[in-house]
mmCIF file with all atom_site columns, C-alpha atoms in Angstrom:
data_model
loop_
_atom_site.group_PDB
_atom_site.id
_atom_site.type_symbol
_atom_site.label_atom_id
_atom_site.label_alt_id
_atom_site.label_comp_id
_atom_site.label_asym_id
_atom_site.label_entity_id
_atom_site.label_seq_id
_atom_site.pdbx_PDB_ins_code
_atom_site.Cartn_x
_atom_site.Cartn_y
_atom_site.Cartn_z
_atom_site.occupancy
_atom_site.B_iso_or_equiv
_atom_site.pdbx_formal_charge
_atom_site.auth_seq_id
_atom_site.auth_comp_id
_atom_site.auth_asym_id
_atom_site.auth_atom_id
_atom_site.pdbx_PDB_model_num
ATOM 1   C CA . GLU A 1 1   ? 87.310  161.969 68.743 1.00 92.00 ? 422 GLU A CA 1
ATOM 2   C CA . LEU A 1 2   ? 87.484  158.456 69.265 1.00 95.00 ? 423 LEU A CA 1
ATOM 3   C CA . VAL A 1 3   ? 85.500  157.668 72.808 1.00 96.00 ? 424 VAL A CA 1
ATOM 4   C CA . LEU A 1 4   ? 86.326  154.460 75.123 1.00 96.00 ? 425 LEU A CA 1
ATOM 5   C CA . LYS A 1 5   ? 85.152  153.794 78.309 1.00 96.00 ? 426 LYS A CA 1
ATOM 6   C CA . VAL A 1 6   ? 87.810  153.161 80.941 1.00 96.00 ? 427 VAL A CA 1
ATOM 7   C CA . ARG A 1 7   ? 88.399  152.033 84.286 1.00 94.00 ? 428 ARG A CA 1
ATOM 8   C CA . VAL A 1 8   ? 91.240  150.521 86.973 1.00 92.00 ? 429 VAL A CA 1
ATOM 9   C CA . GLN A 1 9   ? 90.895  147.053 87.127 1.00 89.00 ? 430 GLN A CA 1
ATOM 10  C CA . ASN A 1 10  ? 90.006  145.991 90.789 1.00 81.00 ? 431 ASN A CA 1
ATOM 11  C CA . PRO A 1 11  ? 87.778  143.196 91.988 1.00 71.00 ? 432 PRO A CA 1
ATOM 12  C CA . ASN A 1 12  ? 87.681  144.263 95.703 1.00 76.00 ? 433 ASN A CA 1
ATOM 13  C CA . LEU A 1 13  ? 85.718  147.410 94.679 1.00 70.00 ? 434 LEU A CA 1
ATOM 14  C CA . ARG A 1 14  ? 82.062  147.495 95.072 1.00 71.00 ? 435 ARG A CA 1
ATOM 15  C CA . GLU A 1 15  ? 81.308  150.165 92.407 1.00 74.00 ? 436 GLU A CA 1
ATOM 16  C CA . ASN A 1 16  ? 83.695  149.779 89.478 1.00 82.00 ? 437 ASN A CA 1
ATOM 17  C CA . ASP A 1 17  ? 82.341  152.030 87.050 1.00 89.00 ? 438 ASP A CA 1
ATOM 18  C CA . PHE A 1 18  ? 84.009  153.166 83.680 1.00 93.00 ? 439 PHE A CA 1
ATOM 19  C CA . ILE A 1 19  ? 84.462  156.941 82.428 1.00 95.00 ? 440 ILE A CA 1
ATOM 20  C CA . GLU A 1 20  ? 84.482  157.978 79.127 1.00 95.00 ? 441 GLU A CA 1
ATOM 21  C CA . ILE A 1 21  ? 87.541  159.342 77.721 1.00 95.00 ? 442 ILE A CA 1
ATOM 22  C CA . GLU A 1 22  ? 88.043  160.899 74.087 1.00 95.00 ? 443 GLU A CA 1
ATOM 23  C CA . LEU A 1 23  ? 91.063  160.691 72.081 1.00 94.00 ? 444 LEU A CA 1
ATOM 24  C CA . ASP A 1 24  ? 92.174  162.742 69.249 1.00 93.00 ? 445 ASP A CA 1
ATOM 25  C CA . ARG A 1 25  ? 91.748  159.904 66.390 1.00 91.00 ? 446 ARG A CA 1
ATOM 26  C CA . GLN A 1 26  ? 94.963  161.950 64.466 1.00 92.00 ? 447 GLN A CA 1
ATOM 27  C CA . GLU A 1 27  ? 97.095  161.007 68.020 1.00 90.00 ? 448 GLU A CA 1
ATOM 28  C CA . LEU A 1 28  ? 95.507  157.143 68.447 1.00 93.00 ? 449 LEU A CA 1
ATOM 29  C CA . THR A 1 29  ? 99.038  156.213 70.032 1.00 95.00 ? 450 THR A CA 1
ATOM 30  C CA . TYR A 1 30  ? 99.552  153.948 73.165 1.00 96.00 ? 451 TYR A CA 1
ATOM 31  C CA . LYS A 1 31  ? 101.340 156.614 74.953 1.00 95.00 ? 452 LYS A CA 1
ATOM 32  C CA . GLU A 1 32  ? 98.708  159.204 74.218 1.00 96.00 ? 453 GLU A CA 1
ATOM 33  C CA . LEU A 1 33  ? 95.818  156.525 75.564 1.00 96.00 ? 454 LEU A CA 1
ATOM 34  C CA . LEU A 1 34  ? 98.136  155.831 78.238 1.00 96.00 ? 455 LEU A CA 1
ATOM 35  C CA . ARG A 1 35  ? 98.597  159.478 79.113 1.00 95.00 ? 456 ARG A CA 1
ATOM 36  C CA . VAL A 1 36  ? 94.842  160.455 79.383 1.00 95.00 ? 457 VAL A CA 1
ATOM 37  C CA . SER A 1 37  ? 93.536  157.052 81.148 1.00 94.00 ? 458 SER A CA 1
ATOM 38  C CA . CYS A 1 38  ? 95.795  158.112 83.740 1.00 94.00 ? 459 CYS A CA 1
ATOM 39  C CA . ARG A 1 39  ? 94.925  161.505 84.192 1.00 94.00 ? 460 ARG A CA 1
ATOM 40  C CA . GLU A 1 40  ? 91.438  161.194 83.922 1.00 93.00 ? 461 GLU A CA 1
ATOM 41  C CA . LEU A 1 41  ? 91.562  158.108 86.280 1.00 92.00 ? 462 LEU A CA 1
ATOM 42  C CA . GLY A 1 42  ? 94.194  159.892 88.732 1.00 91.00 ? 463 GLY A CA 1
ATOM 43  C CA . VAL A 1 43  ? 96.699  157.377 88.492 1.00 91.00 ? 464 VAL A CA 1
ATOM 44  C CA . ASN A 1 44  ? 100.114 157.531 88.001 1.00 93.00 ? 465 ASN A CA 1
ATOM 45  C CA . PRO A 1 45  ? 101.272 155.688 84.771 1.00 93.00 ? 466 PRO A CA 1
ATOM 46  C CA . GLU A 1 46  ? 104.366 154.170 86.570 1.00 92.00 ? 467 GLU A CA 1
ATOM 47  C CA . HIS A 1 47  ? 101.813 151.852 88.035 1.00 93.00 ? 468 HIS A CA 1
ATOM 48  C CA . VAL A 1 48  ? 100.031 150.627 84.703 1.00 93.00 ? 469 VAL A CA 1
ATOM 49  C CA . GLN A 1 49  ? 101.137 146.833 84.359 1.00 94.00 ? 470 GLN A CA 1
ATOM 50  C CA . LYS A 1 50  ? 99.199  146.947 81.083 1.00 95.00 ? 471 LYS A CA 1
ATOM 51  C CA . ILE A 1 51  ? 96.188  148.068 79.364 1.00 95.00 ? 472 ILE A CA 1
ATOM 52  C CA . ARG A 1 52  ? 93.266  145.162 78.605 1.00 96.00 ? 473 ARG A CA 1
ATOM 53  C CA . LYS A 1 53  ? 90.649  145.795 76.315 1.00 96.00 ? 474 LYS A CA 1
ATOM 54  C CA . LEU A 1 54  ? 87.925  143.511 77.684 1.00 94.00 ? 475 LEU A CA 1
ATOM 55  C CA . PRO A 1 55  ? 87.013  140.678 77.895 1.00 93.00 ? 476 PRO A CA 1
ATOM 56  C CA . ASN A 1 56  ? 90.614  139.341 77.588 1.00 93.00 ? 477 ASN A CA 1
ATOM 57  C CA . THR A 1 57  ? 92.975  141.326 75.009 1.00 95.00 ? 478 THR A CA 1
ATOM 58  C CA . MET A 1 58  ? 96.099  143.001 76.268 1.00 95.00 ? 479 MET A CA 1
ATOM 59  C CA . LEU A 1 59  ? 96.872  146.213 74.196 1.00 95.00 ? 480 LEU A CA 1
ATOM 60  C CA . ARG A 1 60  ? 100.301 146.421 73.499 1.00 95.00 ? 481 ARG A CA 1
ATOM 61  C CA . LYS A 1 61  ? 101.146 149.007 70.455 1.00 95.00 ? 482 LYS A CA 1
ATOM 62  C CA . ASP A 1 62  ? 99.863  151.906 68.535 1.00 95.00 ? 483 ASP A CA 1
ATOM 63  C CA . LYS A 1 63  ? 98.272  149.628 65.681 1.00 95.00 ? 484 LYS A CA 1
ATOM 64  C CA . ASP A 1 64  ? 96.298  147.803 68.720 1.00 95.00 ? 485 ASP A CA 1
ATOM 65  C CA . VAL A 1 65  ? 95.032  151.270 69.389 1.00 95.00 ? 486 VAL A CA 1
ATOM 66  C CA . ALA A 1 66  ? 94.097  152.466 66.036 1.00 94.00 ? 487 ALA A CA 1
ATOM 67  C CA . ARG A 1 67  ? 91.998  149.511 66.048 1.00 94.00 ? 488 ARG A CA 1
ATOM 68  C CA . LEU A 1 68  ? 89.734  150.651 68.822 1.00 95.00 ? 489 LEU A CA 1
ATOM 69  C CA . GLN A 1 69  ? 86.155  151.643 68.033 1.00 95.00 ? 490 GLN A CA 1
ATOM 70  C CA . ASP A 1 70  ? 84.221  153.956 70.039 1.00 96.00 ? 491 ASP A CA 1
ATOM 71  C CA . PHE A 1 71  ? 82.978  152.664 73.328 1.00 96.00 ? 492 PHE A CA 1
ATOM 72  C CA . GLN A 1 72  ? 85.326  149.620 73.659 1.00 96.00 ? 493 GLN A CA 1
ATOM 73  C CA . GLU A 1 73  ? 86.242  149.419 77.403 1.00 96.00 ? 494 GLU A CA 1
ATOM 74  C CA . LEU A 1 74  ? 89.388  148.901 78.944 1.00 96.00 ? 495 LEU A CA 1
ATOM 75  C CA . GLU A 1 75  ? 90.886  148.244 81.952 1.00 96.00 ? 496 GLU A CA 1
ATOM 76  C CA . LEU A 1 76  ? 94.032  149.901 83.918 1.00 94.00 ? 497 LEU A CA 1
ATOM 77  C CA . VAL A 1 77  ? 95.654  146.637 85.506 1.00 93.00 ? 498 VAL A CA 1
ATOM 78  C CA . LEU A 1 78  ? 98.070  147.964 88.113 1.00 91.00 ? 499 LEU A CA 1
ATOM 79  C CA . THR A 1 79  ? 101.374 146.736 89.209 1.00 88.00 ? 500 THR A CA 1
ATOM 80  C CA . VAL A 1 80  ? 100.979 147.699 93.162 1.00 69.00 ? 501 VAL A CA 1
ATOM 81  C CA . SER A 1 81  ? 98.455  146.499 95.309 1.00 56.00 ? 502 SER A CA 1
ATOM 82  C CA . ASP A 1 82  ? 98.499  149.745 98.173 1.00 49.00 ? 503 ASP A CA 1
ATOM 83  C CA . LYS A 1 83  ? 95.746  152.002 96.724 1.00 51.00 ? 504 LYS A CA 1
ATOM 84  C CA . ASN A 1 84  ? 97.026  154.772 98.685 1.00 47.00 ? 505 ASN A CA 1
ATOM 85  C CA . LEU A 1 85  ? 99.924  154.728 96.225 1.00 46.00 ? 506 LEU A CA 1
ATOM 86  C CA . LEU A 1 86  ? 98.610  154.574 92.910 1.00 47.00 ? 507 LEU A CA 1
ATOM 87  C CA . PHE A 1 87  ? 95.497  156.985 93.306 1.00 50.00 ? 508 PHE A CA 1
ATOM 88  C CA . ARG A 1 88  ? 96.145  160.938 93.380 1.00 50.00 ? 509 ARG A CA 1
ATOM 89  C CA . VAL A 1 89  ? 92.927  162.874 93.364 1.00 48.00 ? 510 VAL A CA 1
ATOM 90  C CA . PRO A 1 90  ? 93.433  165.463 90.309 1.00 52.00 ? 511 PRO A CA 1
ATOM 91  C CA . THR A 1 91  ? 92.723  168.996 91.112 1.00 50.00 ? 512 THR A CA 1
ATOM 92  C CA . LEU A 1 92  ? 89.823  170.617 89.704 1.00 50.00 ? 513 LEU A CA 1
ATOM 93  C CA . SER A 1 93  ? 91.855  172.266 87.495 1.00 49.00 ? 514 SER A CA 1
ATOM 94  C CA . GLU A 1 94  ? 93.206  169.019 86.471 1.00 50.00 ? 515 GLU A CA 1
ATOM 95  C CA . ARG A 1 95  ? 89.926  168.213 85.684 1.00 53.00 ? 516 ARG A CA 1
ATOM 96  C CA . SER A 1 96  ? 88.714  167.963 82.104 1.00 55.00 ? 517 SER A CA 1
ATOM 97  C CA . GLY A 1 97  ? 85.609  170.683 81.687 1.00 56.00 ? 518 GLY A CA 1
ATOM 98  C CA . TYR A 1 98  ? 87.146  172.931 84.094 1.00 52.00 ? 519 TYR A CA 1
ATOM 99  C CA . ASN A 1 99  ? 86.509  176.335 82.946 1.00 54.00 ? 520 ASN A CA 1
ATOM 100 C CA . LYS A 1 100 ? 89.018  178.753 85.202 1.00 50.00 ? 521 LYS A CA 1
ATOM 101 C CA . LYS A 1 101 ? 87.073  181.749 83.960 1.00 51.00 ? 522 LYS A CA 1
ATOM 102 C CA . ALA A 1 102 ? 83.465  180.397 85.085 1.00 51.00 ? 523 ALA A CA 1
ATOM 103 C CA . SER A 1 103 ? 85.176  179.366 88.773 1.00 49.00 ? 524 SER A CA 1
ATOM 104 C CA . GLU A 1 104 ? 86.029  182.977 89.117 1.00 55.00 ? 525 GLU A CA 1
ATOM 105 C CA . LEU A 1 105 ? 82.532  184.076 88.831 1.00 53.00 ? 526 LEU A CA 1
ATOM 106 C CA . THR A 1 106 ? 80.944  186.032 91.471 1.00 52.00 ? 527 THR A CA 1
ATOM 107 C CA . TYR A 1 107 ? 77.316  187.137 92.147 1.00 49.00 ? 528 TYR A CA 1
#
């Protein structure tokens, strides 16, 4: 797995922390990076204008993604400024690490 640090680019937020995502090294494509990043951050992929490798490099194609190394920092630059349209809170079952069987345990 390739571990990357990703966040939504938003200079208006006081706390704009990165999250870590994992990508299968066999599927290092731009499309897969976009899909996983949006799912983990709760962002609609249609609102992503570009993916930026910090500090100042735009990712454009699969070869760019293939060159990424562990713990590199990426930002999703969004096209729309209305944050109510951008963010969708993932349901508990959509979050990574959710275990349906463990959630059904009773004591």
